[in-house]
Amino acid sequence: MSKQLSEISKFLSYVLRHEPDAIGITLDIDGWADISSLIAAAVNHGKQLDRDLIHSVVATSDKKRFAISEDGLRIRAVQGHSIESVDINYAEKVPPEFLYHGTATRFLGSIRKNGLLPGSRQYVHLSQDDQTALTVGQRHGKSVVLKIRALLMQQQGYIFFQAENGVWLVDHVPTSFLQE
Ligand code: HQG
């Protein structure tokens, strides 16, 4: 992905997950934004954006972060939201025996005490494989991967969801299900 597309991807992540208000757009309860309004608002805030750029970002996003509606009129982030007004109806799914969470070593003390918490996001994000998790952790510092007994959690009543791009979501992971 080129530098320009990567910057647009970050911009889209910001407005579609966290701060649509920053450019004066609204997201519906399913997280969708009208693409024409998004482009107009972005341009209004000095951000170069058009349909081709949006489609290029969506097509080349390594993690498939965004989806475009079937009618082609709307776009949303498929996971990672902090904004409370969005409540995506994720597919509830039985997880594999283990899922992985990449974090930074500096958070381990707190995680060992409190389990995994969603922080500012709506859910704790878990990866299907440890390599992806390692990369997620690197965003925060020296990366460490925690192995989660996901199936056991689910069998004990915890609800797991999977976003369109494969990322797993859960409200909280208590310490008893963590394995390093
Ligand atoms: C940590 C990216 C202290 C947690 C990724 C993480 C993901 C705790 C940080 C998605 C804690 C939150 C989300 C506790 C958890 N005490 N720290 N009890 N519990 N933490 O960015 O999971 O590239 O909000 O380990 O790929 O890193 O943006 O969450 O380090 O799918 O598309 O608190 O974002 O996707 O950080 O990442 P984040 P995350 P994108």
Coordinates of N, CA and C and ligand atoms in Angstrom, one line a residue:
M1 N 0.8 -1.2 0.0 CA 0.0 0.0 0.0 C 0.9 1.3 0.0
S2 N 0.6 2.2 -0.9 CA 1.4 3.4 -1.0 C 1.2 4.3 0.3
K3 N 2.1 5.3 0.4 CA 2.0 6.1 1.6 C 0.7 6.9 1.6
Q4 N 0.3 7.3 0.4 CA -0.9 8.1 0.3 C -2.1 7.3 0.8
L5 N -2.2 6.0 0.3 CA -3.3 5.1 0.7 C -3.3 4.8 2.1
S6 N -2.1 4.6 2.7 CA -1.9 4.3 4.1 C -2.4 5.4 5.0
E7 N -2.1 6.6 4.5 CA -2.6 7.8 5.3 C -4.1 7.9 5.2
I8 N -4.7 7.6 4.1 CA -6.2 7.7 3.9 C -6.8 6.6 4.8
S9 N -6.1 5.4 4.8 CA -6.7 4.3 5.6 C -6.7 4.7 7.1
K10 N -5.7 5.4 7.6 CA -5.6 5.8 9.0 C -6.7 6.9 9.2
F11 N -6.9 7.8 8.3 CA -7.9 8.8 8.4 C -9.3 8.1 8.4
L12 N -9.5 7.1 7.6 CA -10.8 6.4 7.5 C -11.1 5.7 8.9
S13 N -10.0 5.0 9.4 CA -10.1 4.3 10.6 C -10.5 5.3 11.7
Y14 N -9.9 6.5 11.7 CA -10.2 7.5 12.7 C -11.7 7.9 12.7
V15 N -12.1 8.3 11.5 CA -13.5 8.9 11.5 C -14.6 7.8 11.5
L16 N -14.3 6.6 11.0 CA -15.3 5.5 10.9 C -15.3 4.6 12.2
R17 N -14.3 4.8 13.0 CA -14.3 4.0 14.3 C -14.4 4.8 15.5
H18 N -13.9 6.1 15.4 CA -13.7 6.8 16.7 C -14.4 8.2 16.6
E19 N -14.1 9.0 15.6 CA -14.5 10.4 15.7 C -15.1 10.9 14.4
P20 N -16.3 10.4 14.0 CA -17.0 11.0 12.8 C -17.3 12.5 13.0
D21 N -17.5 12.9 14.3 CA -17.7 14.3 14.6 C -16.6 15.2 14.1
A22 N -15.4 14.7 14.1 CA -14.2 15.5 13.7 C -14.4 16.1 12.3
I23 N -15.1 15.5 11.4 CA -15.4 16.1 10.1 C -16.9 16.3 9.9
G24 N -17.7 16.1 11.0 CA -19.1 16.4 10.9 C -19.9 15.4 10.1
I25 N -19.5 14.2 10.1 CA -20.4 13.2 9.5 C -21.1 12.3 10.6
T26 N -22.1 11.6 10.2 CA -22.7 10.7 11.2 C -22.6 9.2 10.6
L27 N -22.6 8.3 11.6 CA -22.6 6.9 11.3 C -23.9 6.3 11.8
D28 N -24.5 5.4 11.1 CA -25.8 4.8 11.6 C -25.4 3.7 12.6
I29 N -26.4 3.1 13.2 CA -26.2 2.2 14.3 C -25.3 1.0 13.8
D30 N -25.3 0.7 12.5 CA -24.5 -0.4 12.0 C -23.1 0.1 11.6
G31 N -22.8 1.4 11.8 CA -21.5 1.9 11.5 C -21.3 2.5 10.1
W32 N -22.4 2.5 9.3 CA -22.3 2.9 7.9 C -22.2 4.4 7.8
A33 N -21.4 4.9 6.9 CA -21.4 6.3 6.5 C -21.7 6.4 5.1
D34 N -22.4 7.5 4.7 CA -22.7 7.7 3.3 C -21.4 8.2 2.6
I35 N -21.0 7.5 1.5 CA -19.7 7.8 0.9 C -19.7 9.2 0.3
S36 N -20.7 9.7 -0.3 CA -20.7 11.1 -0.9 C -20.5 12.1 0.3
S37 N -21.2 11.9 1.4 CA -21.1 12.8 2.5 C -19.7 12.8 3.1
L38 N -19.2 11.5 3.2 CA -17.8 11.4 3.7 C -16.8 12.1 2.8
I39 N -16.9 12.0 1.5 CA -16.0 12.6 0.6 C -16.1 14.2 0.7
A40 N -17.4 14.7 0.7 CA -17.6 16.1 0.8 C -17.0 16.6 2.1
A41 N -17.3 15.9 3.2 CA -16.8 16.4 4.6 C -15.3 16.3 4.6
A42 N -14.7 15.3 4.1 CA -13.2 15.2 4.1 C -12.6 16.3 3.3
V43 N -13.1 16.6 2.1 CA -12.5 17.6 1.3 C -12.7 19.0 2.0
N44 N -13.8 19.2 2.6 CA -14.1 20.4 3.4 C -13.1 20.6 4.5
H45 N -12.5 19.5 5.0 CA -11.5 19.6 6.1 C -10.1 19.4 5.5
G46 N -9.9 19.7 4.2 CA -8.6 19.7 3.7 C -8.0 18.4 3.3
K47 N -8.8 17.3 3.3 CA -8.3 16.0 3.1 C -8.7 15.6 1.6
Q48 N -7.7 15.3 0.9 CA -7.9 14.8 -0.5 C -8.6 13.4 -0.5
L49 N -9.8 13.3 -1.0 CA -10.5 12.1 -1.0 C -11.5 12.0 -2.2
D50 N -11.5 10.9 -2.8 CA -12.5 10.6 -3.9 C -12.9 9.1 -3.9
R51 N -13.9 8.8 -4.7 CA -14.3 7.4 -4.8 C -13.2 6.4 -5.1
D52 N -12.4 6.8 -6.1 CA -11.3 5.9 -6.5 C -10.3 5.6 -5.4
L53 N -10.0 6.7 -4.6 CA -9.1 6.5 -3.5 C -9.7 5.6 -2.5
I54 N -11.0 5.8 -2.2 CA -11.7 5.0 -1.2 C -11.7 3.5 -1.6
H55 N -12.0 3.3 -2.9 CA -12.1 1.9 -3.4 C -10.7 1.3 -3.3
S56 N -9.6 2.0 -3.6 CA -8.3 1.5 -3.6 C -7.9 1.1 -2.2
V57 N -8.3 2.0 -1.2 CA -7.9 1.6 0.2 C -8.7 0.4 0.6
V58 N -9.9 0.3 0.3 CA -10.7 -0.9 0.7 C -10.1 -2.2 0.1
A59 N -9.8 -2.1 -1.2 CA -9.3 -3.2 -1.9 C -7.9 -3.7 -1.4
T60 N -7.1 -2.7 -1.0 CA -5.7 -3.1 -0.7 C -5.4 -3.2 0.8
S61 N -6.5 -2.9 1.7 CA -6.3 -3.0 3.1 C -5.8 -4.4 3.5
D62 N -4.6 -4.5 4.1 CA -4.1 -5.9 4.5 C -5.0 -6.6 5.4
K63 N -5.7 -5.8 6.3 CA -6.5 -6.5 7.3 C -8.0 -6.4 6.9
K64 N -8.3 -6.0 5.7 CA -9.7 -5.8 5.3 C -10.5 -5.0 6.3
R65 N -10.0 -3.9 6.6 CA -10.6 -3.1 7.7 C -11.9 -2.5 7.4
F66 N -12.2 -2.3 6.1 CA -13.4 -1.6 5.7 C -14.3 -2.4 4.8
A67 N -15.6 -2.1 4.8 CA -16.5 -2.8 3.8 C -17.4 -1.7 3.2
I68 N -17.7 -2.0 1.9 CA -18.6 -1.1 1.2 C -20.0 -1.8 1.0
S69 N -21.1 -1.1 1.2 CA -22.4 -1.8 1.2 C -22.7 -2.3 -0.2
E70 N -23.6 -3.2 -0.3 CA -23.9 -3.9 -1.6 C -24.3 -2.9 -2.7
D71 N -25.0 -1.8 -2.3 CA -25.4 -0.8 -3.3 C -24.3 0.2 -3.6
G72 N -23.2 0.0 -2.9 CA -22.0 0.9 -3.3 C -22.1 2.3 -2.7
L73 N -23.1 2.5 -1.9 CA -23.3 3.9 -1.4 C -22.7 4.2 -0.1
R74 N -22.4 3.2 0.7 CA -21.9 3.4 2.1 C -20.7 2.6 2.4
I75 N -20.0 3.1 3.4 CA -18.7 2.4 3.9 C -18.7 2.3 5.4
R76 N -18.1 1.3 5.9 CA -18.0 1.2 7.4 C -16.7 0.5 7.7
A77 N -16.2 0.7 8.9 CA -15.1 -0.1 9.5 C -15.7 -1.4 10.0
V78 N -15.1 -2.5 9.8 CA -15.7 -3.8 10.2 C -15.4 -4.2 11.6
Q79 N -14.5 -3.5 12.3 CA -14.3 -3.7 13.7 C -13.4 -2.6 14.2
G80 N -13.2 -2.6 15.5 CA -12.2 -1.6 16.1 C -12.9 -0.4 16.7
H81 N -14.2 -0.3 16.7 CA -14.9 0.9 17.1 C -14.7 1.3 18.6
S82 N -14.6 2.6 18.8 CA -14.8 3.0 20.2 C -16.1 3.8 20.4
I83 N -16.6 4.4 19.3 CA -17.8 5.2 19.4 C -19.0 4.4 19.8
E84 N -19.7 4.9 20.9 CA -20.7 4.2 21.5 C -22.0 4.1 20.7
S85 N -22.3 5.0 19.8 CA -23.5 5.0 19.1 C -23.6 3.9 18.1
V86 N -22.5 3.3 17.7 CA -22.4 2.2 16.8 C -22.6 0.9 17.5
D87 N -23.5 0.0 17.0 CA -23.7 -1.2 17.7 C -23.9 -2.3 16.6
I88 N -22.8 -2.8 16.0 CA -22.8 -3.7 14.9 C -23.3 -5.1 15.4
N89 N -24.2 -5.6 14.6 CA -24.7 -6.9 14.9 C -23.8 -8.0 14.4
Y90 N -22.7 -8.2 15.2 CA -21.7 -9.2 14.8 C -22.3 -10.6 14.8
A91 N -21.7 -11.5 14.0 CA -22.1 -12.9 14.0 C -21.5 -13.6 15.3
E92 N -22.4 -14.2 16.1 CA -21.9 -14.9 17.3 C -21.4 -16.2 16.7
K93 N -20.2 -16.6 17.3 CA -19.6 -17.8 16.7 C -18.8 -18.6 17.8
V94 N -18.8 -19.9 17.6 CA -18.0 -20.7 18.5 C -16.5 -20.6 18.1
P95 N -15.7 -20.2 19.0 CA -14.2 -19.9 18.7 C -13.5 -21.3 18.6
P96 N -12.3 -21.2 18.0 CA -11.4 -22.4 18.1 C -10.9 -22.6 19.5
E97 N -10.2 -23.7 19.8 CA -9.7 -23.9 21.2 C -8.9 -22.8 21.7
F98 N -8.0 -22.2 20.9 CA -7.2 -21.1 21.3 C -7.3 -19.9 20.4
L99 N -7.3 -18.7 21.0 CA -7.2 -17.5 20.2 C -6.0 -16.8 20.8
Y100 N -5.5 -15.7 20.1 CA -4.3 -15.0 20.6 C -4.5 -13.5 20.7
H101 N -3.8 -12.9 21.7 CA -3.9 -11.5 21.8 C -2.4 -11.0 21.9
G102 N -2.1 -10.0 21.0 CA -0.8 -9.4 21.1 C -0.8 -8.1 21.8
T103 N 0.1 -8.0 22.8 CA 0.1 -6.8 23.6 C 1.6 -6.4 23.8
A104 N 1.8 -5.4 24.6 CA 3.2 -5.0 24.9 C 3.5 -5.5 26.3
T105 N 4.8 -5.8 26.5 CA 5.2 -6.4 27.8 C 4.9 -5.4 28.9
R106 N 4.9 -4.1 28.6 CA 4.6 -3.1 29.7 C 3.2 -3.2 30.3
F107 N 2.3 -3.9 29.5 CA 0.9 -4.0 30.0 C 0.7 -5.3 30.8
L108 N 1.7 -6.2 30.8 CA 1.5 -7.5 31.4 C 1.1 -7.5 32.9
G109 N 1.7 -6.6 33.6 CA 1.4 -6.6 35.1 C -0.1 -6.3 35.3
S110 N -0.6 -5.3 34.6 CA -2.0 -5.0 34.7 C -2.9 -6.1 34.1
I111 N -2.5 -6.7 33.0 CA -3.3 -7.7 32.4 C -3.4 -9.0 33.3
R112 N -2.3 -9.3 34.0 CA -2.3 -10.4 34.9 C -3.2 -10.2 36.1
K113 N -3.4 -8.9 36.4 CA -4.2 -8.6 37.6 C -5.7 -8.5 37.1
N114 N -6.0 -7.8 36.0 CA -7.4 -7.5 35.6 C -7.9 -8.3 34.5
G115 N -7.1 -9.2 33.8 CA -7.5 -9.8 32.6 C -7.4 -8.8 31.5
L116 N -7.9 -9.3 30.3 CA -7.9 -8.4 29.1 C -9.2 -7.5 29.1
L117 N -9.0 -6.2 29.1 CA -10.1 -5.3 29.1 C -10.1 -4.6 27.7
P118 N -11.3 -4.1 27.3 CA -11.4 -3.5 26.0 C -10.8 -2.1 25.9
G119 N -10.5 -1.5 27.0 CA -9.9 -0.1 27.0 C -10.9 0.8 26.4
S120 N -10.5 1.6 25.4 CA -11.5 2.6 24.8 C -12.3 1.9 23.8
R121 N -12.0 0.7 23.3 CA -12.8 0.1 22.3 C -14.0 -0.7 22.9
Q122 N -14.9 -1.1 22.0 CA -16.1 -1.8 22.5 C -15.8 -3.2 22.9
Y123 N -14.7 -3.8 22.3 CA -14.4 -5.2 22.6 C -12.9 -5.4 22.8
V124 N -12.6 -6.5 23.4 CA -11.2 -7.0 23.4 C -11.0 -7.7 22.0
H125 N -10.0 -7.4 21.3 CA -9.7 -8.0 20.0 C -8.8 -9.1 20.0
L126 N -9.2 -10.2 19.5 CA -8.3 -11.4 19.5 C -8.0 -11.9 18.1
S127 N -6.9 -12.5 17.9 CA -6.5 -13.0 16.5 C -6.5 -14.5 16.5
Q128 N -6.7 -14.9 15.2 CA -6.8 -16.4 15.0 C -5.5 -17.1 15.1
D129 N -4.4 -16.3 14.8 CA -3.1 -16.9 14.8 C -2.1 -16.1 15.6
D130 N -1.1 -16.7 16.1 CA -0.1 -16.0 16.9 C 0.8 -15.0 16.2
Q131 N 1.0 -15.3 14.9 CA 1.8 -14.3 14.1 C 1.1 -13.0 14.0
T132 N -0.2 -13.0 13.6 CA -0.9 -11.8 13.5 C -0.9 -11.0 14.9
A133 N -1.1 -11.8 16.0 CA -1.1 -11.2 17.3 C 0.2 -10.5 17.6
L134 N 1.3 -11.2 17.2 CA 2.6 -10.6 17.4 C 2.7 -9.2 16.8
T135 N 2.2 -9.1 15.6 CA 2.2 -7.8 14.9 C 1.3 -6.7 15.6
V136 N 0.2 -7.2 16.0 CA -0.7 -6.3 16.8 C 0.0 -5.7 18.0
G137 N 0.7 -6.6 18.7 CA 1.4 -6.2 19.9 C 2.5 -5.2 19.6
Q138 N 3.1 -5.3 18.5 CA 4.3 -4.4 18.1 C 3.8 -3.0 18.0
R139 N 2.5 -2.8 17.8 CA 2.0 -1.4 17.7 C 2.2 -0.6 19.0
H140 N 2.3 -1.4 20.1 CA 2.3 -0.8 21.4 C 3.7 -0.8 22.1
G141 N 4.7 -1.6 21.6 CA 6.0 -1.6 22.2 C 6.6 -3.0 22.0
K142 N 7.3 -3.5 23.0 CA 7.9 -4.8 22.9 C 6.8 -5.9 22.9
S143 N 6.6 -6.6 21.8 CA 5.4 -7.4 21.7 C 5.5 -8.7 22.5
V144 N 4.4 -9.1 23.0 CA 4.2 -10.4 23.7 C 2.9 -11.0 23.3
V145 N 2.8 -12.3 23.1 CA 1.5 -12.9 22.6 C 0.9 -13.7 23.8
L146 N -0.3 -13.5 24.1 CA -1.0 -14.3 25.1 C -1.9 -15.3 24.4
K147 N -1.9 -16.5 24.9 CA -2.8 -17.5 24.3 C -4.0 -17.6 25.2
I148 N -5.2 -17.6 24.6 CA -6.5 -17.5 25.3 C -7.2 -18.8 25.2
R149 N -7.7 -19.4 26.2 CA -8.5 -20.7 26.2 C -9.9 -20.3 25.7
A150 N -10.0 -20.0 24.4 CA -11.3 -19.4 24.0 C -12.5 -20.3 24.0
L151 N -12.3 -21.6 23.6 CA -13.4 -22.5 23.5 C -13.9 -22.8 24.9
L152 N -13.0 -22.9 25.9 CA -13.4 -23.2 27.3 C -14.2 -22.0 27.8
M153 N -13.7 -20.8 27.4 CA -14.5 -19.6 27.8 C -15.9 -19.6 27.3
Q154 N -16.0 -20.0 26.0 CA -17.3 -20.0 25.3 C -18.2 -21.0 26.0
Q155 N -17.6 -22.2 26.4 CA -18.4 -23.3 27.0 C -18.8 -22.8 28.4
Q156 N -18.1 -21.8 29.0 CA -18.5 -21.4 30.3 C -19.4 -20.1 30.2
G157 N -19.9 -19.8 29.0 CA -20.9 -18.8 28.8 C -20.5 -17.5 28.2
Y158 N -19.2 -17.3 27.9 CA -18.7 -16.1 27.3 C -19.1 -16.1 25.8
I159 N -19.6 -14.9 25.3 CA -20.0 -14.9 23.9 C -18.9 -14.3 23.0
F160 N -18.6 -15.0 22.0 CA -17.6 -14.6 21.0 C -18.3 -14.2 19.7
F161 N -17.7 -13.1 19.1 CA -18.2 -12.7 17.8 C -17.0 -12.7 16.9
Q162 N -17.3 -12.8 15.6 CA -16.2 -12.7 14.6 C -16.6 -11.6 13.6
A163 N -15.8 -10.6 13.4 CA -16.0 -9.6 12.4 C -15.7 -10.1 11.0
E164 N -16.3 -9.4 10.0 CA -16.1 -9.8 8.6 C -14.7 -10.1 8.2
N165 N -13.7 -9.4 8.9 CA -12.3 -9.6 8.5 C -11.6 -10.7 9.3
G166 N -12.4 -11.5 10.1 CA -11.8 -12.6 10.8 C -11.4 -12.3 12.2
V167 N -11.3 -11.0 12.6 CA -10.9 -10.6 13.9 C -12.0 -11.1 14.9
W168 N -11.6 -11.7 16.0 CA -12.5 -12.2 17.1 C -12.7 -11.1 18.1
L169 N -13.9 -11.0 18.7 CA -14.3 -10.0 19.6 C -15.0 -10.6 20.8
V170 N -14.6 -10.1 22.0 CA -15.2 -10.6 23.3 C -15.2 -9.4 24.3
D171 N -16.1 -9.4 25.2 CA -16.1 -8.3 26.1 C -14.9 -8.2 27.1
H172 N -14.4 -9.4 27.5 CA -13.4 -9.4 28.6 C -12.8 -10.8 28.6
V173 N -11.6 -10.8 28.9 CA -10.9 -12.2 29.1 C -10.4 -12.2 30.6
P174 N -11.0 -12.9 31.4 CA -10.5 -13.0 32.8 C -9.2 -13.7 32.8
T175 N -8.4 -13.5 33.8 CA -7.0 -14.0 33.9 C -7.0 -15.5 33.9
S176 N -8.0 -16.2 34.4 CA -8.0 -17.6 34.5 C -7.9 -18.3 33.1
F177 N -8.3 -17.5 32.0 CA -8.3 -18.1 30.7 C -7.0 -17.7 29.9
L178 N -6.1 -17.1 30.5 CA -4.9 -16.6 29.9 C -3.8 -17.7 30.0
Q179 N -3.0 -17.9 29.0 CA -1.9 -18.8 29.0 C -0.8 -18.2 28.2
E180 N 0.4 -18.0 28.8 CA 1.4 -17.3 28.1 C 2.2 -18.3 27.2
Ligands
HQG1 C1 -4.1 -3.6 26.4 C2 -5.9 -3.2 15.3 C3 -3.5 -2.9 30.6 C4 -4.2 -4.4 25.1 C5 -5.5 -4.6 15.7 C6 -3.7 -3.5 24.1 C7 -6.6 -5.1 16.5 C8 -4.5 -3.8 28.8 C9 -4.2 -2.1 24.6 C10 -7.4 -3.9 16.9 C11 -5.4 -4.5 29.6 C12 -5.4 -1.6 23.9 C13 -7.3 -3.7 18.4 C14 -5.3 -4.4 31.0 C15 -5.8 -5.0 27.6 N1 -4.3 -3.5 31.5 N2 -3.6 -3.0 29.3 N3 -6.1 -5.0 31.8 N4 -6.2 -5.2 28.8 N5 -4.8 -4.1 27.5 O1 -5.2 -0.6 20.2 O2 -6.1 -5.1 20.8 O3 -4.7 -2.3 12.6 O4 -7.2 -0.5 21.7 O5 -3.4 -5.6 25.2 O6 -5.1 -5.4 14.7 O7 -4.0 -3.6 20.4 O8 -6.2 -0.7 13.7 O9 -6.3 -2.7 21.1 O10 -2.3 -3.5 23.9 O11 -7.5 -5.9 15.7 O12 -7.1 -2.3 12.0 O13 -4.6 -2.3 26.0 O14 -6.8 -2.8 16.3 O15 -6.4 -3.2 14.1 O16 -5.0 -1.2 22.6 O17 -5.9 -3.6 18.8 P1 -6.0 -1.2 21.3 P2 -5.5 -3.8 20.3 P3 -6.1 -2.0 13.1

